[in-house]
Tab-separated table of C-alpha atoms in Angstrom:
chain	number	residue	atom	x	y	z
U	1	UNK	CA	-0.086	0.138	-0.081
U	2	UNK	CA	1.626	3.340	-0.663
U	3	UNK	CA	2.837	5.506	2.301
U	4	UNK	CA	3.639	8.977	2.961
U	5	UNK	CA	5.057	10.935	5.600
U	6	UNK	CA	4.057	14.933	5.815
U	7	UNK	CA	5.040	17.313	8.615
U	8	UNK	CA	1.792	18.628	9.340
U	9	UNK	CA	3.304	21.713	11.096
U	10	UNK	CA	-0.298	22.976	12.436
U	11	UNK	CA	-0.771	20.149	14.541
U	12	UNK	CA	2.964	19.891	15.386
U	13	UNK	CA	3.234	16.587	14.345
U	14	UNK	CA	4.620	13.837	11.566
U	15	UNK	CA	1.961	11.915	10.026
U	16	UNK	CA	1.971	8.778	8.063
U	17	UNK	CA	-0.786	8.187	5.569
U	18	UNK	CA	-1.503	4.644	4.166
U	19	UNK	CA	-3.601	4.892	0.969
U	20	UNK	CA	-4.503	8.560	1.677
U	21	UNK	CA	-5.602	7.791	5.413
U	22	UNK	CA	-3.847	8.811	8.593
U	23	UNK	CA	-2.271	5.840	10.152
U	24	UNK	CA	-0.052	7.291	13.035
U	25	UNK	CA	1.817	10.192	13.639
U	26	UNK	CA	4.591	11.342	16.058
U	27	UNK	CA	4.281	14.603	17.872
U	28	UNK	CA	7.061	17.385	18.438
U	29	UNK	CA	7.728	20.462	20.241
U	30	UNK	CA	10.688	22.365	18.409
U	31	UNK	CA	13.315	24.528	20.391
U	32	UNK	CA	16.291	26.958	19.196
U	33	UNK	CA	18.266	23.946	18.309
U	34	UNK	CA	16.274	20.879	19.010
U	35	UNK	CA	13.055	18.938	17.753
U	36	UNK	CA	11.533	16.960	20.726
U	37	UNK	CA	9.431	14.222	19.845
U	38	UNK	CA	7.121	13.746	22.686
U	39	UNK	CA	4.308	10.881	21.577
U	40	UNK	CA	4.416	8.782	18.667
U	41	UNK	CA	0.671	6.750	18.114
U	42	UNK	CA	0.082	4.219	15.109
U	43	UNK	CA	-3.457	3.302	14.741
U	44	UNK	CA	-4.168	-0.056	15.911
U	45	UNK	CA	-5.268	-1.217	12.588
U	46	UNK	CA	-1.741	-0.651	11.165
U	47	UNK	CA	0.233	-1.905	14.040
U	48	UNK	CA	2.920	-4.785	13.379
U	49	UNK	CA	3.101	-3.375	9.856
U	50	UNK	CA	6.417	-1.248	10.041
U	51	UNK	CA	4.708	2.175	10.296
U	52	UNK	CA	5.980	3.276	12.964
U	53	UNK	CA	9.754	2.609	11.810
U	54	UNK	CA	8.880	4.437	8.621
U	55	UNK	CA	7.335	7.434	10.595
U	56	UNK	CA	10.246	7.884	12.972
U	57	UNK	CA	12.791	7.493	10.270
U	58	UNK	CA	11.099	9.902	7.846
U	59	UNK	CA	10.733	12.520	10.746
U	60	UNK	CA	14.199	12.177	11.979
U	61	UNK	CA	15.610	12.782	8.179
U	62	UNK	CA	13.145	15.963	7.754
U	63	UNK	CA	14.736	16.923	11.630
U	64	UNK	CA	18.442	16.568	10.464
U	65	UNK	CA	17.618	18.423	7.104
U	66	UNK	CA	15.816	21.338	8.973
U	67	UNK	CA	19.366	21.621	10.968
U	68	UNK	CA	17.670	20.495	14.510
U	69	UNK	CA	19.056	18.054	16.578
U	70	UNK	CA	16.544	15.329	18.136
U	71	UNK	CA	15.388	15.022	21.543
U	72	UNK	CA	13.655	11.503	21.808
U	73	UNK	CA	11.269	11.946	24.861
U	74	UNK	CA	8.850	9.603	23.350
U	75	UNK	CA	9.651	5.878	23.762
U	76	UNK	CA	9.220	4.859	20.262
U	77	UNK	CA	11.637	7.197	19.088
U	78	UNK	CA	14.248	6.788	21.557
U	79	UNK	CA	13.974	3.127	20.505
U	80	UNK	CA	14.619	3.127	16.853
U	81	UNK	CA	17.551	5.481	17.955
U	82	UNK	CA	18.963	2.839	20.232
U	83	UNK	CA	18.809	0.429	17.770
U	84	UNK	CA	20.044	2.583	14.863
U	85	UNK	CA	23.199	4.110	16.178
U	86	UNK	CA	23.613	6.480	13.156
U	87	UNK	CA	21.062	8.291	14.271
U	88	UNK	CA	22.717	8.873	17.863
U	89	UNK	CA	24.616	11.815	16.771
U	90	UNK	CA	21.740	13.759	16.485
U	91	UNK	CA	20.790	13.476	20.414
U	92	UNK	CA	22.801	16.273	22.015
U	93	UNK	CA	25.355	15.119	24.480
U	94	UNK	CA	23.348	16.481	27.484
U	95	UNK	CA	20.424	14.769	26.865
U	96	UNK	CA	22.007	11.509	25.991
U	97	UNK	CA	23.025	11.193	29.696
U	98	UNK	CA	19.602	12.456	31.063
U	99	UNK	CA	17.622	9.913	28.544
U	100	UNK	CA	20.399	6.896	28.978
U	101	UNK	CA	21.461	6.913	25.698
U	102	UNK	CA	25.125	6.136	24.988
U	103	UNK	CA	27.541	8.814	24.991
């Protein structure tokens, strides 16, 4: 099924759509230097199909392109970063310690 991830700036969240229907989102709050990901949710009908992974990956790529660091306050985003060390560089050193992430 065709998917798309878009930044819904008005709602401060990235949304993933499946066949044009919103299947999930990750909410954020921007600061001057970082984007704090605070909550991620996937509709139960789409659970277990990899949409959370696709959503978070696209959101982190967009965050990087926007020149922002990432603060994975949400467990889903934190787990994504923990299991993909190439994204760890996006988390500021001060936040890694507080979130229990490697330095």
